[in-house]
Amino acid sequence: MKAPTRLTGPVTTMMDLTKAWLAGKLARNRDLKDELGDEKAGSRETACEASIRSYASNVDIYSTLNSSIDGLTNEEAAERLRLYGENKQLDIEAVTWKSIALDSVFNCYSILLVILVMISVAIPDRD
């Protein structure tokens, strides 16, 4: 078993390590408290996560989508149908094995490799 390396500098004892760890933890908690407010200070939730959580409440979702807990009214549904159109899947072409083979052979990386092979064959060796 390898002996632990002795620390040098300002942090030399286990007590100093503990104090440094606690000081860093307290500083992070202070920053978090400033950023999120006192109620989130003990958690590891970041400001981004807190804003996402605030958007996830039902009231915000309903107001953002202009809806309610009961859903859309018939008038609102007809208006959205007129504005956005029907909700249908777009027609997608079938992928054939030929197109997959051509795409795998004639892609940028393969073409670059062919060009580099031609250059290396064209340039003579230094011998």
mmCIF file of N, CA and C in Angstrom:
data_model
loop_
_atom_site.group_PDB
_atom_site.id
_atom_site.type_symbol
_atom_site.label_atom_id
_atom_site.label_comp_id
_atom_site.label_asym_id
_atom_site.label_seq_id
_atom_site.Cartn_x
_atom_site.Cartn_y
_atom_site.Cartn_z
ATOM 1 N N MET A 1 0.833 -1.172 0.000
ATOM 2 C CA MET A 1 0.000 0.000 0.000
ATOM 3 C C MET A 1 0.878 1.237 0.000
ATOM 4 N N LYS A 2 0.538 2.182 -0.858
ATOM 5 C CA LYS A 2 1.321 3.400 -0.992
ATOM 6 C C LYS A 2 1.007 4.345 0.162
ATOM 7 N N ALA A 3 2.051 4.934 0.715
ATOM 8 C CA ALA A 3 1.861 5.878 1.821
ATOM 9 C C ALA A 3 1.229 7.159 1.294
ATOM 10 N N PRO A 4 0.327 7.767 2.063
ATOM 11 C CA PRO A 4 -0.299 9.002 1.604
ATOM 12 C C PRO A 4 0.711 10.130 1.500
ATOM 13 N N THR A 5 0.524 10.974 0.534
ATOM 14 C CA THR A 5 1.416 12.110 0.328
ATOM 15 C C THR A 5 1.126 13.171 1.377
ATOM 16 N N ARG A 6 2.178 13.717 1.956
ATOM 17 C CA ARG A 6 2.013 14.752 2.971
ATOM 18 C C ARG A 6 1.787 16.086 2.272
ATOM 19 N N LEU A 7 0.760 16.795 2.696
ATOM 20 C CA LEU A 7 0.451 18.093 2.108
ATOM 21 C C LEU A 7 1.381 19.149 2.657
ATOM 22 N N THR A 8 1.741 20.070 1.816
ATOM 23 C CA THR A 8 2.566 21.190 2.260
ATOM 24 C C THR A 8 1.823 22.475 1.981
ATOM 25 N N GLY A 9 2.242 23.531 2.602
ATOM 26 C CA GLY A 9 1.575 24.809 2.382
ATOM 27 C C GLY A 9 0.597 25.105 3.501
ATOM 28 N N PRO A 10 -0.416 25.905 3.218
ATOM 29 C CA PRO A 10 -1.326 26.348 4.273
ATOM 30 C C PRO A 10 -2.218 25.238 4.828
ATOM 31 N N VAL A 11 -2.476 24.190 4.058
ATOM 32 C CA VAL A 11 -3.333 23.102 4.529
ATOM 33 C C VAL A 11 -2.443 21.908 4.825
ATOM 34 N N THR A 12 -2.141 21.668 6.110
ATOM 35 C CA THR A 12 -1.203 20.594 6.432
ATOM 36 C C THR A 12 -1.786 19.536 7.341
ATOM 37 N N THR A 13 -2.783 19.836 8.124
ATOM 38 C CA THR A 13 -3.328 18.850 9.048
ATOM 39 C C THR A 13 -4.758 18.506 8.660
ATOM 40 N N MET A 14 -5.276 17.448 9.264
ATOM 41 C CA MET A 14 -6.657 17.052 9.018
ATOM 42 C C MET A 14 -7.614 18.147 9.479
ATOM 43 N N MET A 15 -7.264 18.826 10.557
ATOM 44 C CA MET A 15 -8.101 19.917 11.048
ATOM 45 C C MET A 15 -8.145 21.043 10.021
ATOM 46 N N ASP A 16 -6.999 21.361 9.412
ATOM 47 C CA ASP A 16 -6.975 22.401 8.382
ATOM 48 C C ASP A 16 -7.786 21.979 7.162
ATOM 49 N N LEU A 17 -7.691 20.695 6.792
ATOM 50 C CA LEU A 17 -8.486 20.199 5.671
ATOM 51 C C LEU A 17 -9.974 20.340 5.957
ATOM 52 N N THR A 18 -10.380 19.975 7.168
ATOM 53 C CA THR A 18 -11.790 20.075 7.542
ATOM 54 C C THR A 18 -12.251 21.519 7.535
ATOM 55 N N LYS A 19 -11.424 22.408 8.082
ATOM 56 C CA LYS A 19 -11.783 23.833 8.094
ATOM 57 C C LYS A 19 -11.903 24.377 6.672
ATOM 58 N N ALA A 20 -10.990 23.994 5.784
ATOM 59 C CA ALA A 20 -11.040 24.468 4.399
ATOM 60 C C ALA A 20 -12.279 23.931 3.696
ATOM 61 N N TRP A 21 -12.615 22.665 3.948
ATOM 62 C CA TRP A 21 -13.808 22.077 3.336
ATOM 63 C C TRP A 21 -15.062 22.782 3.821
ATOM 64 N N LEU A 22 -15.155 23.026 5.140
ATOM 65 C CA LEU A 22 -16.320 23.717 5.690
ATOM 66 C C LEU A 22 -16.419 25.148 5.174
ATOM 67 N N ALA A 23 -15.279 25.829 5.054
ATOM 68 C CA ALA A 23 -15.297 27.204 4.548
ATOM 69 C C ALA A 23 -15.797 27.234 3.111
ATOM 70 N N GLY A 24 -15.361 26.278 2.295
ATOM 71 C CA GLY A 24 -15.843 26.212 0.918
ATOM 72 C C GLY A 24 -17.322 25.900 0.854
ATOM 73 N N LYS A 25 -17.775 24.984 1.723
ATOM 74 C CA LYS A 25 -19.193 24.619 1.764
ATOM 75 C C LYS A 25 -20.042 25.814 2.189
ATOM 76 N N LEU A 26 -19.588 26.553 3.193
ATOM 77 C CA LEU A 26 -20.322 27.735 3.650
ATOM 78 C C LEU A 26 -20.359 28.810 2.571
ATOM 79 N N ALA A 27 -19.253 28.981 1.848
ATOM 80 C CA ALA A 27 -19.222 29.983 0.776
ATOM 81 C C ALA A 27 -20.188 29.602 -0.336
ATOM 82 N N ARG A 28 -20.233 28.307 -0.696
ATOM 83 C CA ARG A 28 -21.180 27.866 -1.725
ATOM 84 C C ARG A 28 -22.619 28.054 -1.266
ATOM 85 N N ASN A 29 -22.892 27.771 0.014
ATOM 86 C CA ASN A 29 -24.240 27.971 0.543
ATOM 87 C C ASN A 29 -24.620 29.447 0.544
ATOM 88 N N ARG A 30 -23.661 30.331 0.871
ATOM 89 C CA ARG A 30 -23.940 31.774 0.836
ATOM 90 C C ARG A 30 -24.250 32.222 -0.582
ATOM 91 N N ASP A 31 -23.464 31.735 -1.548
ATOM 92 C CA ASP A 31 -23.722 32.092 -2.945
ATOM 93 C C ASP A 31 -25.082 31.583 -3.386
ATOM 94 N N LEU A 32 -25.417 30.370 -2.980
ATOM 95 C CA LEU A 32 -26.704 29.787 -3.335
ATOM 96 C C LEU A 32 -27.841 30.543 -2.672
ATOM 97 N N LYS A 33 -27.615 30.968 -1.434
ATOM 98 C CA LYS A 33 -28.637 31.725 -0.721
ATOM 99 C C LYS A 33 -28.877 33.061 -1.415
ATOM 100 N N ASP A 34 -27.805 33.707 -1.868
ATOM 101 C CA ASP A 34 -27.959 34.971 -2.594
ATOM 102 C C ASP A 34 -28.673 34.758 -3.916
ATOM 103 N N GLU A 35 -28.372 33.646 -4.566
ATOM 104 C CA GLU A 35 -28.910 33.391 -5.896
ATOM 105 C C GLU A 35 -30.366 32.944 -5.866
ATOM 106 N N LEU A 36 -30.722 32.074 -4.923
ATOM 107 C CA LEU A 36 -32.053 31.470 -4.925
ATOM 108 C C LEU A 36 -32.953 31.937 -3.796
ATOM 109 N N GLY A 37 -32.410 32.574 -2.818
ATOM 110 C CA GLY A 37 -33.215 32.937 -1.660
ATOM 111 C C GLY A 37 -32.998 31.927 -0.547
ATOM 112 N N ASP A 38 -33.457 32.252 0.644
ATOM 113 C CA ASP A 38 -33.195 31.431 1.826
ATOM 114 C C ASP A 38 -33.809 30.045 1.757
ATOM 115 N N GLU A 39 -34.953 29.877 1.096
ATOM 116 C CA GLU A 39 -35.640 28.588 1.130
ATOM 117 C C GLU A 39 -34.889 27.498 0.387
ATOM 118 N N LYS A 40 -34.013 27.840 -0.567
ATOM 119 C CA LYS A 40 -33.293 26.835 -1.349
ATOM 120 C C LYS A 40 -31.840 26.697 -0.904
ATOM 121 N N ALA A 41 -31.431 27.357 0.156
ATOM 122 C CA ALA A 41 -30.016 27.441 0.495
ATOM 123 C C ALA A 41 -29.404 26.092 0.842
ATOM 124 N N GLY A 42 -30.138 25.192 1.465
ATOM 125 C CA GLY A 42 -29.565 23.919 1.865
ATOM 126 C C GLY A 42 -29.534 22.896 0.751
ATOM 127 N N SER A 43 -30.225 23.127 -0.343
ATOM 128 C CA SER A 43 -30.284 22.139 -1.419
ATOM 129 C C SER A 43 -29.180 22.388 -2.430
ATOM 130 N N ARG A 44 -29.012 21.434 -3.337
ATOM 131 C CA ARG A 44 -28.005 21.566 -4.382
ATOM 132 C C ARG A 44 -28.620 22.080 -5.675
ATOM 133 N N GLU A 45 -29.816 22.612 -5.605
ATOM 134 C CA GLU A 45 -30.518 23.071 -6.789
ATOM 135 C C GLU A 45 -29.902 24.378 -7.285
ATOM 136 N N THR A 46 -29.621 24.462 -8.564
ATOM 137 C CA THR A 46 -29.039 25.667 -9.132
ATOM 138 C C THR A 46 -30.135 26.639 -9.535
ATOM 139 N N ALA A 47 -29.716 27.816 -9.954
ATOM 140 C CA ALA A 47 -30.689 28.826 -10.375
ATOM 141 C C ALA A 47 -31.470 28.355 -11.593
ATOM 142 N N CYS A 48 -30.794 27.670 -12.502
ATOM 143 C CA CYS A 48 -31.463 27.154 -13.701
ATOM 144 C C CYS A 48 -32.527 26.133 -13.318
ATOM 145 N N GLU A 49 -32.174 25.217 -12.412
ATOM 146 C CA GLU A 49 -33.147 24.219 -11.972
ATOM 147 C C GLU A 49 -34.315 24.871 -11.250
ATOM 148 N N ALA A 50 -34.038 25.921 -10.484
ATOM 149 C CA ALA A 50 -35.115 26.613 -9.772
ATOM 150 C C ALA A 50 -36.059 27.293 -10.750
ATOM 151 N N SER A 51 -35.514 27.893 -11.814
ATOM 152 C CA SER A 51 -36.392 28.535 -12.791
ATOM 153 C C SER A 51 -37.206 27.499 -13.557
ATOM 154 N N ILE A 52 -36.611 26.348 -13.856
ATOM 155 C CA ILE A 52 -37.361 25.279 -14.524
ATOM 156 C C ILE A 52 -38.468 24.775 -13.611
ATOM 157 N N ARG A 53 -38.161 24.621 -12.327
ATOM 158 C CA ARG A 53 -39.169 24.162 -11.374
ATOM 159 C C ARG A 53 -40.313 25.164 -11.274
ATOM 160 N N SER A 54 -39.999 26.451 -11.337
ATOM 161 C CA SER A 54 -41.075 27.444 -11.244
ATOM 162 C C SER A 54 -41.970 27.396 -12.478
ATOM 163 N N TYR A 55 -41.401 27.088 -13.638
ATOM 164 C CA TYR A 55 -42.215 26.977 -14.845
ATOM 165 C C TYR A 55 -43.053 25.702 -14.855
ATOM 166 N N ALA A 56 -42.688 24.735 -14.030
ATOM 167 C CA ALA A 56 -43.382 23.456 -14.037
ATOM 168 C C ALA A 56 -44.673 23.467 -13.227
ATOM 169 N N SER A 57 -44.985 24.556 -12.571
ATOM 170 C CA SER A 57 -46.230 24.580 -11.807
ATOM 171 C C SER A 57 -47.410 24.644 -12.768
ATOM 172 N N ASN A 58 -48.535 24.075 -12.365
ATOM 173 C CA ASN A 58 -49.707 23.996 -13.233
ATOM 174 C C ASN A 58 -50.213 25.361 -13.658
ATOM 175 N N VAL A 59 -50.202 26.315 -12.748
ATOM 176 C CA VAL A 59 -50.733 27.643 -13.062
ATOM 177 C C VAL A 59 -49.921 28.280 -14.184
ATOM 178 N N ASP A 60 -48.600 28.173 -14.101
ATOM 179 C CA ASP A 60 -47.756 28.752 -15.147
ATOM 180 C C ASP A 60 -47.960 28.045 -16.475
ATOM 181 N N ILE A 61 -48.109 26.740 -16.444
ATOM 182 C CA ILE A 61 -48.318 25.994 -17.686
ATOM 183 C C ILE A 61 -49.622 26.411 -18.342
ATOM 184 N N TYR A 62 -50.681 26.496 -17.554
ATOM 185 C CA TYR A 62 -51.980 26.878 -18.110
ATOM 186 C C TYR A 62 -51.946 28.290 -18.672
ATOM 187 N N SER A 63 -51.285 29.211 -17.953
ATOM 188 C CA SER A 63 -51.251 30.586 -18.458
ATOM 189 C C SER A 63 -50.370 30.691 -19.700
ATOM 190 N N THR A 64 -49.282 29.930 -19.754
ATOM 191 C CA THR A 64 -48.412 29.955 -20.931
ATOM 192 C C THR A 64 -49.119 29.390 -22.152
ATOM 193 N N LEU A 65 -49.884 28.316 -21.961
ATOM 194 C CA LEU A 65 -50.576 27.673 -23.076
ATOM 195 C C LEU A 65 -51.966 28.243 -23.324
ATOM 196 N N ASN A 66 -52.334 29.270 -22.586
ATOM 197 C CA ASN A 66 -53.669 29.877 -22.697
ATOM 198 C C ASN A 66 -54.753 28.818 -22.582
ATOM 199 N N SER A 67 -54.680 28.037 -21.519
ATOM 200 C CA SER A 67 -55.625 26.950 -21.302
ATOM 201 C C SER A 67 -56.073 26.977 -19.851
ATOM 202 N N SER A 68 -56.812 25.954 -19.448
ATOM 203 C CA SER A 68 -57.225 25.814 -18.054
ATOM 204 C C SER A 68 -57.175 24.344 -17.693
ATOM 205 N N ILE A 69 -57.499 24.042 -16.448
ATOM 206 C CA ILE A 69 -57.476 22.654 -16.000
ATOM 207 C C ILE A 69 -58.536 21.829 -16.723
ATOM 208 N N ASP A 70 -59.581 22.481 -17.227
ATOM 209 C CA ASP A 70 -60.649 21.790 -17.956
ATOM 210 C C ASP A 70 -60.325 21.600 -19.431
ATOM 211 N N GLY A 71 -59.236 22.165 -19.913
ATOM 212 C CA GLY A 71 -58.866 22.041 -21.319
ATOM 213 C C GLY A 71 -59.323 23.236 -22.127
ATOM 214 N N LEU A 72 -59.255 23.110 -23.439
ATOM 215 C CA LEU A 72 -59.649 24.196 -24.334
ATOM 216 C C LEU A 72 -61.162 24.224 -24.507
ATOM 217 N N THR A 73 -61.670 25.404 -24.719
ATOM 218 C CA THR A 73 -63.083 25.517 -25.087
ATOM 219 C C THR A 73 -63.211 25.209 -26.573
ATOM 220 N N ASN A 74 -64.413 24.964 -27.036
ATOM 221 C CA ASN A 74 -64.630 24.679 -28.456
ATOM 222 C C ASN A 74 -64.206 25.857 -29.321
ATOM 223 N N GLU A 75 -64.476 27.067 -28.852
ATOM 224 C CA GLU A 75 -64.094 28.258 -29.618
ATOM 225 C C GLU A 75 -62.576 28.375 -29.714
ATOM 226 N N GLU A 76 -61.890 28.132 -28.586
ATOM 227 C CA GLU A 76 -60.424 28.213 -28.584
ATOM 228 C C GLU A 76 -59.822 27.124 -29.473
ATOM 229 N N ALA A 77 -60.378 25.917 -29.441
ATOM 230 C CA ALA A 77 -59.884 24.831 -30.290
ATOM 231 C C ALA A 77 -60.079 25.164 -31.762
ATOM 232 N N ALA A 78 -61.228 25.741 -32.112
ATOM 233 C CA ALA A 78 -61.478 26.121 -33.505
ATOM 234 C C ALA A 78 -60.531 27.230 -33.939
ATOM 235 N N GLU A 79 -60.253 28.172 -33.046
ATOM 236 C CA GLU A 79 -59.327 29.268 -33.363
ATOM 237 C C GLU A 79 -57.911 28.731 -33.587
ATOM 238 N N ARG A 80 -57.460 27.821 -32.740
ATOM 239 C CA ARG A 80 -56.118 27.246 -32.901
ATOM 240 C C ARG A 80 -56.035 26.382 -34.152
ATOM 241 N N LEU A 81 -57.112 25.691 -34.489
ATOM 242 C CA LEU A 81 -57.142 24.908 -35.723
ATOM 243 C C LEU A 81 -57.016 25.824 -36.926
ATOM 244 N N ARG A 82 -57.664 26.977 -36.867
ATOM 245 C CA ARG A 82 -57.578 27.945 -37.958
ATOM 246 C C ARG A 82 -56.168 28.543 -38.040
ATOM 247 N N LEU A 83 -55.560 28.837 -36.891
ATOM 248 C CA LEU A 83 -54.227 29.456 -36.874
ATOM 249 C C LEU A 83 -53.120 28.482 -37.268
ATOM 250 N N TYR A 84 -53.118 27.288 -36.673
ATOM 251 C CA TYR A 84 -51.994 26.368 -36.818
ATOM 252 C C TYR A 84 -52.252 25.217 -37.775
ATOM 253 N N GLY A 85 -53.489 24.974 -38.138
ATOM 254 C CA GLY A 85 -53.802 23.861 -39.024
ATOM 255 C C GLY A 85 -53.976 22.568 -38.255
ATOM 256 N N GLU A 86 -54.229 21.502 -39.013
ATOM 257 C CA GLU A 86 -54.453 20.198 -38.389
ATOM 258 C C GLU A 86 -53.153 19.635 -37.844
ATOM 259 N N ASN A 87 -53.277 18.826 -36.831
ATOM 260 C CA ASN A 87 -52.135 18.165 -36.219
ATOM 261 C C ASN A 87 -51.979 16.802 -36.875
ATOM 262 N N LYS A 88 -51.198 16.755 -37.970
ATOM 263 C CA LYS A 88 -51.024 15.487 -38.667
ATOM 264 C C LYS A 88 -49.551 15.278 -38.986
ATOM 265 N N GLN A 89 -49.198 14.019 -39.165
ATOM 266 C CA GLN A 89 -47.819 13.650 -39.430
ATOM 267 C C GLN A 89 -47.475 13.946 -40.883
ATOM 268 N N LEU A 90 -46.277 14.468 -41.096
ATOM 269 C CA LEU A 90 -45.819 14.740 -42.451
ATOM 270 C C LEU A 90 -45.481 13.435 -43.159
ATOM 271 N N ASP A 91 -45.641 13.428 -44.474
ATOM 272 C CA ASP A 91 -45.288 12.242 -45.254
ATOM 273 C C ASP A 91 -43.773 12.133 -45.332
ATOM 274 N N ILE A 92 -43.264 10.949 -45.016
ATOM 275 C CA ILE A 92 -41.823 10.711 -45.006
ATOM 276 C C ILE A 92 -41.521 9.621 -46.021
ATOM 277 N N GLU A 93 -40.487 9.863 -46.845
ATOM 278 C CA GLU A 93 -40.094 8.865 -47.840
ATOM 279 C C GLU A 93 -39.479 7.653 -47.152
ATOM 280 N N ALA A 94 -39.710 6.487 -47.735
ATOM 281 C CA ALA A 94 -39.118 5.259 -47.213
ATOM 282 C C ALA A 94 -37.627 5.242 -47.544
ATOM 283 N N VAL A 95 -36.837 4.746 -46.627
ATOM 284 C CA VAL A 95 -35.395 4.666 -46.820
ATOM 285 C C VAL A 95 -35.069 3.291 -47.388
ATOM 286 N N THR A 96 -34.385 3.270 -48.531
ATOM 287 C CA THR A 96 -34.026 2.003 -49.169
ATOM 288 C C THR A 96 -32.593 1.635 -48.820
ATOM 289 N N TRP A 97 -32.249 0.389 -49.066
ATOM 290 C CA TRP A 97 -30.890 -0.048 -48.772
ATOM 291 C C TRP A 97 -29.889 0.623 -49.709
ATOM 292 N N LYS A 98 -30.329 0.964 -50.923
ATOM 293 C CA LYS A 98 -29.438 1.639 -51.870
ATOM 294 C C LYS A 98 -29.063 3.029 -51.365
ATOM 295 N N SER A 99 -30.031 3.752 -50.834
ATOM 296 C CA SER A 99 -29.728 5.097 -50.334
ATOM 297 C C SER A 99 -28.819 5.030 -49.109
ATOM 298 N N ILE A 100 -29.005 4.012 -48.267
ATOM 299 C CA ILE A 100 -28.128 3.854 -47.101
ATOM 300 C C ILE A 100 -26.707 3.543 -47.553
ATOM 301 N N ALA A 101 -26.555 2.657 -48.560
ATOM 302 C CA ALA A 101 -25.225 2.302 -49.062
ATOM 303 C C ALA A 101 -24.544 3.506 -49.700
ATOM 304 N N LEU A 102 -25.278 4.255 -50.518
ATOM 305 C CA LEU A 102 -24.686 5.434 -51.156
ATOM 306 C C LEU A 102 -24.305 6.496 -50.130
ATOM 307 N N ASP A 103 -25.148 6.694 -49.135
ATOM 308 C CA ASP A 103 -24.835 7.680 -48.101
ATOM 309 C C ASP A 103 -23.610 7.286 -47.291
ATOM 310 N N SER A 104 -23.433 5.987 -47.048
ATOM 311 C CA SER A 104 -22.285 5.559 -46.259
ATOM 312 C C SER A 104 -20.992 5.603 -47.065
ATOM 313 N N VAL A 105 -21.058 5.418 -48.390
ATOM 314 C CA VAL A 105 -19.854 5.456 -49.221
ATOM 315 C C VAL A 105 -19.492 6.889 -49.590
ATOM 316 N N PHE A 106 -20.470 7.664 -49.973
ATOM 317 C CA PHE A 106 -20.209 9.017 -50.461
ATOM 318 C C PHE A 106 -20.552 10.066 -49.405
ATOM 319 N N ASN A 107 -19.861 9.997 -48.288
ATOM 320 C CA ASN A 107 -20.000 11.066 -47.313
ATOM 321 C C ASN A 107 -18.703 11.868 -47.278
ATOM 322 N N CYS A 108 -18.694 12.965 -46.588
ATOM 323 C CA CYS A 108 -17.536 13.877 -46.594
ATOM 324 C C CYS A 108 -16.274 13.196 -46.080
ATOM 325 N N TYR A 109 -16.397 12.402 -45.045
ATOM 326 C CA TYR A 109 -15.224 11.758 -44.470
ATOM 327 C C TYR A 109 -14.616 10.759 -45.448
ATOM 328 N N SER A 110 -15.431 9.970 -46.108
ATOM 329 C CA SER A 110 -14.916 8.994 -47.076
ATOM 330 C C SER A 110 -14.247 9.689 -48.252
ATOM 331 N N ILE A 111 -14.847 10.758 -48.733
ATOM 332 C CA ILE A 111 -14.253 11.509 -49.847
ATOM 333 C C ILE A 111 -12.921 12.111 -49.427
ATOM 334 N N LEU A 112 -12.844 12.632 -48.210
ATOM 335 C CA LEU A 112 -11.591 13.184 -47.701
ATOM 336 C C LEU A 112 -10.520 12.098 -47.626
ATOM 337 N N LEU A 113 -10.882 10.912 -47.174
ATOM 338 C CA LEU A 113 -9.917 9.818 -47.105
ATOM 339 C C LEU A 113 -9.420 9.415 -48.487
ATOM 340 N N VAL A 114 -10.294 9.378 -49.481
ATOM 341 C CA VAL A 114 -9.885 9.037 -50.847
ATOM 342 C C VAL A 114 -8.909 10.083 -51.378
ATOM 343 N N ILE A 115 -9.189 11.351 -51.137
ATOM 344 C CA ILE A 115 -8.289 12.428 -51.584
ATOM 345 C C ILE A 115 -6.932 12.298 -50.904
ATOM 346 N N LEU A 116 -6.914 12.007 -49.611
ATOM 347 C CA LEU A 116 -5.643 11.862 -48.900
ATOM 348 C C LEU A 116 -4.863 10.643 -49.382
ATOM 349 N N VAL A 117 -5.544 9.567 -49.735
ATOM 350 C CA VAL A 117 -4.864 8.389 -50.289
ATOM 351 C C VAL A 117 -4.240 8.734 -51.628
ATOM 352 N N MET A 118 -4.958 9.453 -52.490
ATOM 353 C CA MET A 118 -4.405 9.840 -53.798
ATOM 354 C C MET A 118 -3.196 10.751 -53.621
ATOM 355 N N ILE A 119 -3.235 11.658 -52.660
ATOM 356 C CA ILE A 119 -2.086 12.539 -52.413
ATOM 357 C C ILE A 119 -0.899 11.725 -51.916
ATOM 358 N N SER A 120 -1.130 10.790 -50.998
ATOM 359 C CA SER A 120 -0.011 10.007 -50.467
ATOM 360 C C SER A 120 0.582 9.074 -51.522
ATOM 361 N N VAL A 121 -0.220 8.598 -52.481
ATOM 362 C CA VAL A 121 0.298 7.764 -53.566
ATOM 363 C C VAL A 121 1.055 8.625 -54.569
ATOM 364 N N ALA A 122 0.596 9.823 -54.824
ATOM 365 C CA ALA A 122 1.216 10.692 -55.824
ATOM 366 C C ALA A 122 2.555 11.249 -55.360
ATOM 367 N N ILE A 123 2.714 11.484 -54.074
ATOM 368 C CA ILE A 123 3.966 12.047 -53.563
ATOM 369 C C ILE A 123 4.949 10.901 -53.340
ATOM 370 N N PRO A 124 6.140 10.974 -53.971
ATOM 371 C CA PRO A 124 7.117 9.891 -53.809
ATOM 372 C C PRO A 124 7.745 9.909 -52.414
ATOM 373 N N ASP A 125 8.289 8.735 -52.023
ATOM 374 C CA ASP A 125 8.972 8.635 -50.736
ATOM 375 C C ASP A 125 10.280 9.402 -50.782
ATOM 376 N N ARG A 126 10.839 9.713 -49.629
ATOM 377 C CA ARG A 126 12.084 10.486 -49.550
ATOM 378 C C ARG A 126 13.319 9.611 -49.756
ATOM 379 N N ASP A 127 13.166 8.322 -49.853
ATOM 380 C CA ASP A 127 14.324 7.418 -49.956
ATOM 381 C C ASP A 127 15.131 7.675 -51.173
#
